[in-house]
One Martini backbone bead per residue (centre of mass of N, CA, C, O) as a GRO file, in nm:
protein
  252
    1UNK     BB    1  -1.782   1.977   0.788
    2UNK     BB    2  -2.028   1.858   0.964
    3UNK     BB    3  -2.043   1.813   1.316
    4UNK     BB    4  -2.343   1.693   1.329
    5UNK     BB    5  -2.269   1.459   1.195
    6UNK     BB    6  -2.262   1.105   1.252
    7UNK     BB    7  -2.278   0.979   0.944
    8UNK     BB    8  -2.017   0.981   0.721
    9UNK     BB    9  -1.888   0.926   0.422
   10UNK     BB   10  -1.613   0.812   0.289
   11UNK     BB   11  -1.330   0.770   0.042
   12UNK     BB   12  -1.305   0.485   0.173
   13UNK     BB   13  -1.298   0.163   0.260
   14UNK     BB   14  -1.390  -0.078   0.423
   15UNK     BB   15  -1.229  -0.283   0.663
   16UNK     BB   16  -1.161  -0.586   0.529
   17UNK     BB   17  -1.087  -0.876   0.391
   18UNK     BB   18  -1.121  -0.765   0.090
   19UNK     BB   19  -0.916  -0.525   0.129
   20UNK     BB   20  -0.657  -0.724   0.190
   21UNK     BB   21  -0.670  -0.884  -0.072
   22UNK     BB   22  -0.639  -0.652  -0.269
   23UNK     BB   23  -0.384  -0.532  -0.146
   24UNK     BB   24  -0.202  -0.755  -0.219
   25UNK     BB   25  -0.244  -0.767  -0.514
   26UNK     BB   26  -0.154  -0.462  -0.555
   27UNK     BB   27   0.133  -0.507  -0.448
   28UNK     BB   28   0.224  -0.729  -0.647
   29UNK     BB   29   0.154  -0.554  -0.900
   30UNK     BB   30   0.377  -0.336  -0.822
   31UNK     BB   31   0.617  -0.526  -0.866
   32UNK     BB   32   0.573  -0.609  -1.151
   33UNK     BB   33   0.507  -0.340  -1.283
   34UNK     BB   34   0.770  -0.192  -1.193
   35UNK     BB   35   0.967  -0.382  -1.325
   36UNK     BB   36   0.870  -0.371  -1.616
   37UNK     BB   37   0.944  -0.076  -1.660
   38UNK     BB   38   1.252  -0.065  -1.527
   39UNK     BB   39   1.374  -0.350  -1.651
   40UNK     BB   40   1.219  -0.464  -1.911
   41UNK     BB   41   1.212  -0.153  -2.048
   42UNK     BB   42   1.497   0.004  -1.956
   43UNK     BB   43   1.434   0.282  -1.766
   44UNK     BB   44   1.468   0.247  -1.482
   45UNK     BB   45   1.424   0.393  -1.169
   46UNK     BB   46   1.384   0.703  -1.229
   47UNK     BB   47   1.186   0.686  -1.475
   48UNK     BB   48   0.981   0.493  -1.312
   49UNK     BB   49   0.922   0.700  -1.095
   50UNK     BB   50   0.822   0.946  -1.284
   51UNK     BB   51   0.588   0.784  -1.409
   52UNK     BB   52   0.438   0.706  -1.150
   53UNK     BB   53   0.419   0.975  -1.001
   54UNK     BB   54   0.216   1.086  -1.220
   55UNK     BB   55   0.003   0.899  -1.178
   56UNK     BB   56  -0.041   0.937  -0.872
   57UNK     BB   57  -0.108   1.246  -0.877
   58UNK     BB   58  -0.352   1.214  -1.085
   59UNK     BB   59  -0.517   1.015  -0.897
   60UNK     BB   60  -0.537   1.198  -0.641
   61UNK     BB   61  -0.680   1.436  -0.762
   62UNK     BB   62  -0.939   1.275  -0.848
   63UNK     BB   63  -0.988   1.146  -0.576
   64UNK     BB   64  -1.039   1.442  -0.428
   65UNK     BB   65  -1.264   1.538  -0.646
   66UNK     BB   66  -1.452   1.330  -0.569
   67UNK     BB   67  -1.787   1.251  -0.437
   68UNK     BB   68  -1.655   0.966  -0.343
   69UNK     BB   69  -1.683   0.644  -0.361
   70UNK     BB   70  -1.456   0.455  -0.596
   71UNK     BB   71  -1.313   0.184  -0.637
   72UNK     BB   72  -1.150   0.216  -0.898
   73UNK     BB   73  -1.011   0.477  -0.828
   74UNK     BB   74  -0.886   0.378  -0.553
   75UNK     BB   75  -0.718   0.126  -0.666
   76UNK     BB   76  -0.555   0.289  -0.864
   77UNK     BB   77  -0.412   0.462  -0.659
   78UNK     BB   78  -0.282   0.230  -0.508
   79UNK     BB   79  -0.121   0.114  -0.735
   80UNK     BB   80   0.040   0.368  -0.782
   81UNK     BB   81   0.195   0.337  -0.507
   82UNK     BB   82   0.319   0.066  -0.564
   83UNK     BB   83   0.492   0.147  -0.804
   84UNK     BB   84   0.638   0.401  -0.686
   85UNK     BB   85   0.746   0.228  -0.455
   86UNK     BB   86   0.927   0.035  -0.596
   87UNK     BB   87   1.108   0.245  -0.766
   88UNK     BB   88   1.194   0.406  -0.527
   89UNK     BB   89   1.334   0.199  -0.341
   90UNK     BB   90   1.531   0.112  -0.541
   91UNK     BB   91   1.664   0.374  -0.585
   92UNK     BB   92   1.750   0.402  -0.279
   93UNK     BB   93   1.907   0.142  -0.260
   94UNK     BB   94   2.085   0.167  -0.525
   95UNK     BB   95   2.132   0.445  -0.674
   96UNK     BB   96   2.234   0.595  -0.389
   97UNK     BB   97   2.408   0.377  -0.202
   98UNK     BB   98   2.250   0.286   0.090
   99UNK     BB   99   2.094   0.067   0.092
  100UNK     BB  100   1.874  -0.117   0.288
  101UNK     BB  101   1.922   0.034   0.571
  102UNK     BB  102   1.909   0.310   0.460
  103UNK     BB  103   1.634   0.293   0.315
  104UNK     BB  104   1.462   0.214   0.566
  105UNK     BB  105   1.526   0.441   0.739
  106UNK     BB  106   1.437   0.684   0.574
  107UNK     BB  107   1.133   0.580   0.524
  108UNK     BB  108   1.065   0.563   0.816
  109UNK     BB  109   1.101   0.875   0.875
  110UNK     BB  110   0.895   0.968   0.660
  111UNK     BB  111   0.651   0.819   0.772
  112UNK     BB  112   0.662   0.945   1.078
  113UNK     BB  113   0.641   1.250   0.964
  114UNK     BB  114   0.355   1.208   0.834
  115UNK     BB  115   0.200   1.113   1.088
  116UNK     BB  116   0.266   1.352   1.253
  117UNK     BB  117   0.155   1.584   1.089
  118UNK     BB  118  -0.135   1.467   1.070
  119UNK     BB  119  -0.191   1.465   1.374
  120UNK     BB  120  -0.140   1.772   1.431
  121UNK     BB  121  -0.364   1.873   1.218
  122UNK     BB  122  -0.617   1.653   1.306
  123UNK     BB  123  -0.586   1.429   1.569
  124UNK     BB  124  -0.593   1.197   1.347
  125UNK     BB  125  -0.537   0.841   1.191
  126UNK     BB  126  -0.808   0.768   1.101
  127UNK     BB  127  -0.979   0.598   0.829
  128UNK     BB  128  -1.259   0.737   0.927
  129UNK     BB  129  -1.157   1.048   0.852
  130UNK     BB  130  -1.171   1.042   0.526
  131UNK     BB  131  -1.349   1.375   0.431
  132UNK     BB  132  -1.103   1.543   0.340
  133UNK     BB  133  -0.868   1.671   0.155
  134UNK     BB  134  -0.647   1.684   0.384
  135UNK     BB  135  -0.673   1.398   0.478
  136UNK     BB  136  -0.628   1.279   0.184
  137UNK     BB  137  -0.341   1.373   0.166
  138UNK     BB  138  -0.213   1.236   0.381
  139UNK     BB  139  -0.299   0.937   0.330
  140UNK     BB  140  -0.138   0.923   0.048
  141UNK     BB  141   0.141   0.997   0.146
  142UNK     BB  142   0.162   0.768   0.367
  143UNK     BB  143   0.108   0.540   0.177
  144UNK     BB  144   0.356   0.581  -0.015
  145UNK     BB  145   0.552   0.539   0.221
  146UNK     BB  146   0.468   0.248   0.310
  147UNK     BB  147   0.504   0.105   0.044
  148UNK     BB  148   0.825   0.179   0.018
  149UNK     BB  149   0.908   0.043   0.302
  150UNK     BB  150   0.796  -0.235   0.217
  151UNK     BB  151   0.985  -0.283  -0.018
  152UNK     BB  152   1.242  -0.276   0.116
  153UNK     BB  153   1.198  -0.494   0.337
  154UNK     BB  154   1.158  -0.725   0.141
  155UNK     BB  155   1.438  -0.704   0.001
  156UNK     BB  156   1.604  -0.733   0.257
  157UNK     BB  157   1.483  -1.022   0.350
  158UNK     BB  158   1.569  -1.181   0.075
  159UNK     BB  159   1.877  -1.078   0.017
  160UNK     BB  160   1.999  -1.054   0.332
  161UNK     BB  161   1.864  -1.292   0.514
  162UNK     BB  162   1.829  -1.553   0.304
  163UNK     BB  163   1.507  -1.652   0.247
  164UNK     BB  164   1.379  -1.553   0.028
  165UNK     BB  165   1.064  -1.526  -0.116
  166UNK     BB  166   0.920  -1.736   0.049
  167UNK     BB  167   1.017  -1.689   0.326
  168UNK     BB  168   0.945  -1.409   0.359
  169UNK     BB  169   0.645  -1.439   0.333
  170UNK     BB  170   0.599  -1.613   0.574
  171UNK     BB  171   0.691  -1.402   0.771
  172UNK     BB  172   0.477  -1.172   0.695
  173UNK     BB  173   0.240  -1.346   0.760
  174UNK     BB  174   0.283  -1.396   1.055
  175UNK     BB  175   0.281  -1.102   1.133
  176UNK     BB  176  -0.013  -1.044   1.022
  177UNK     BB  177  -0.144  -1.251   1.209
  178UNK     BB  178  -0.070  -1.095   1.473
  179UNK     BB  179  -0.222  -0.836   1.406
  180UNK     BB  180  -0.503  -0.988   1.379
  181UNK     BB  181  -0.498  -1.082   1.678
  182UNK     BB  182  -0.465  -0.799   1.813
  183UNK     BB  183  -0.730  -0.672   1.705
  184UNK     BB  184  -0.932  -0.899   1.848
  185UNK     BB  185  -0.768  -0.954   2.158
  186UNK     BB  186  -0.683  -0.647   2.193
  187UNK     BB  187  -0.636  -0.281   2.286
  188UNK     BB  188  -0.501  -0.198   2.066
  189UNK     BB  189  -0.474   0.035   1.827
  190UNK     BB  190  -0.635   0.018   1.523
  191UNK     BB  191  -0.476   0.227   1.387
  192UNK     BB  192  -0.192   0.107   1.451
  193UNK     BB  193  -0.272  -0.185   1.309
  194UNK     BB  194  -0.338  -0.084   1.032
  195UNK     BB  195  -0.045   0.043   0.960
  196UNK     BB  196   0.106  -0.208   1.007
  197UNK     BB  197  -0.042  -0.377   0.788
  198UNK     BB  198   0.004  -0.190   0.556
  199UNK     BB  199   0.308  -0.239   0.557
  200UNK     BB  200   0.331  -0.547   0.553
  201UNK     BB  201   0.189  -0.625   0.282
  202UNK     BB  202   0.397  -0.508   0.093
  203UNK     BB  203   0.627  -0.734   0.123
  204UNK     BB  204   0.446  -0.956   0.054
  205UNK     BB  205   0.385  -0.863  -0.236
  206UNK     BB  206   0.677  -0.841  -0.331
  207UNK     BB  207   0.766  -1.131  -0.285
  208UNK     BB  208   0.548  -1.257  -0.474
  209UNK     BB  209   0.614  -1.123  -0.715
  210UNK     BB  210   0.920  -1.212  -0.727
  211UNK     BB  211   0.840  -1.520  -0.730
  212UNK     BB  212   0.686  -1.496  -1.013
  213UNK     BB  213   0.942  -1.311  -1.194
  214UNK     BB  214   1.183  -1.469  -1.124
  215UNK     BB  215   1.425  -1.673  -1.152
  216UNK     BB  216   1.491  -1.994  -1.059
  217UNK     BB  217   1.802  -1.912  -0.973
  218UNK     BB  218   1.644  -1.696  -0.765
  219UNK     BB  219   1.358  -1.837  -0.662
  220UNK     BB  220   1.169  -1.845  -0.891
  221UNK     BB  221   0.924  -1.896  -1.162
  222UNK     BB  222   0.965  -1.723  -1.432
  223UNK     BB  223   0.767  -1.517  -1.501
  224UNK     BB  224   0.607  -1.284  -1.671
  225UNK     BB  225   0.549  -0.964  -1.587
  226UNK     BB  226   0.320  -0.922  -1.774
  227UNK     BB  227   0.126  -1.149  -1.707
  228UNK     BB  228   0.128  -1.117  -1.408
  229UNK     BB  229  -0.002  -0.843  -1.421
  230UNK     BB  230  -0.270  -0.934  -1.576
  231UNK     BB  231  -0.382  -1.131  -1.364
  232UNK     BB  232  -0.396  -0.921  -1.135
  233UNK     BB  233  -0.589  -0.729  -1.252
  234UNK     BB  234  -0.819  -0.943  -1.308
  235UNK     BB  235  -0.847  -1.002  -0.998
  236UNK     BB  236  -0.920  -0.713  -0.902
  237UNK     BB  237  -1.176  -0.676  -1.096
  238UNK     BB  238  -1.336  -0.901  -0.980
  239UNK     BB  239  -1.349  -0.817  -0.688
  240UNK     BB  240  -1.505  -0.548  -0.741
  241UNK     BB  241  -1.745  -0.663  -0.906
  242UNK     BB  242  -1.840  -0.914  -0.708
  243UNK     BB  243  -1.769  -0.718  -0.466
  244UNK     BB  244  -1.913  -0.493  -0.248
  245UNK     BB  245  -1.787  -0.183  -0.151
  246UNK     BB  246  -1.779  -0.006   0.130
  247UNK     BB  247  -1.790   0.283   0.286
  248UNK     BB  248  -1.656   0.442   0.531
  249UNK     BB  249  -1.741   0.541   0.836
  250UNK     BB  250  -1.792   0.874   0.988
  251UNK     BB  251  -1.720   0.966   1.326
  252UNK     BB  252  -1.845   1.235   1.536
   0.00000   0.00000   0.00000
């Protein structure tokens, strides 16, 4: 990358309100889609994780080889991280037998490790610096860990804290509103706030997804996981088609 360039476009979108709307829809889809494969299709968490991990790796390879920001490719990769995040978190929490506290702790340490190695390698964690293959690789690994951590947090809140899906969604909505307030009215690092919001949108999406597809006696609406997933895909496609997303600018 030519350091003399003042403004080069990155391969990730500008972080706008539209970005967060699609992100929450994508994380909700990750929950309904992940559950559809691992639970509704009876494949289990490990097979579900392997299926989505393969899709995730393929999407990241295509994304890194792409010549610029392509909205459909970017959001396909994000959705792949949310589905693998759903099944991986469920596998860590339930199949490994370490429970929600163990799963959350393990995933938090993995995320912090990913961010630390990224920062030591490139000197920045800013999403406006995602313009080299190395930066992209760190970006996607970090996103995958953040999505998985978010899933585990959402499950822990709904199941252990006894708030239910709707109550948990309200809690994470309030936390996100606080992050948004801090972004506009404080001098807290925007990069730190971005990753905080990125993690918090995942449990919000997970709880909304569970609210849509879990049975009424578990506090959900009892919608089909397949129909909920199809509606969410159509919503995301409509957002991408109707609203033009621009690539974030990389400032040197």
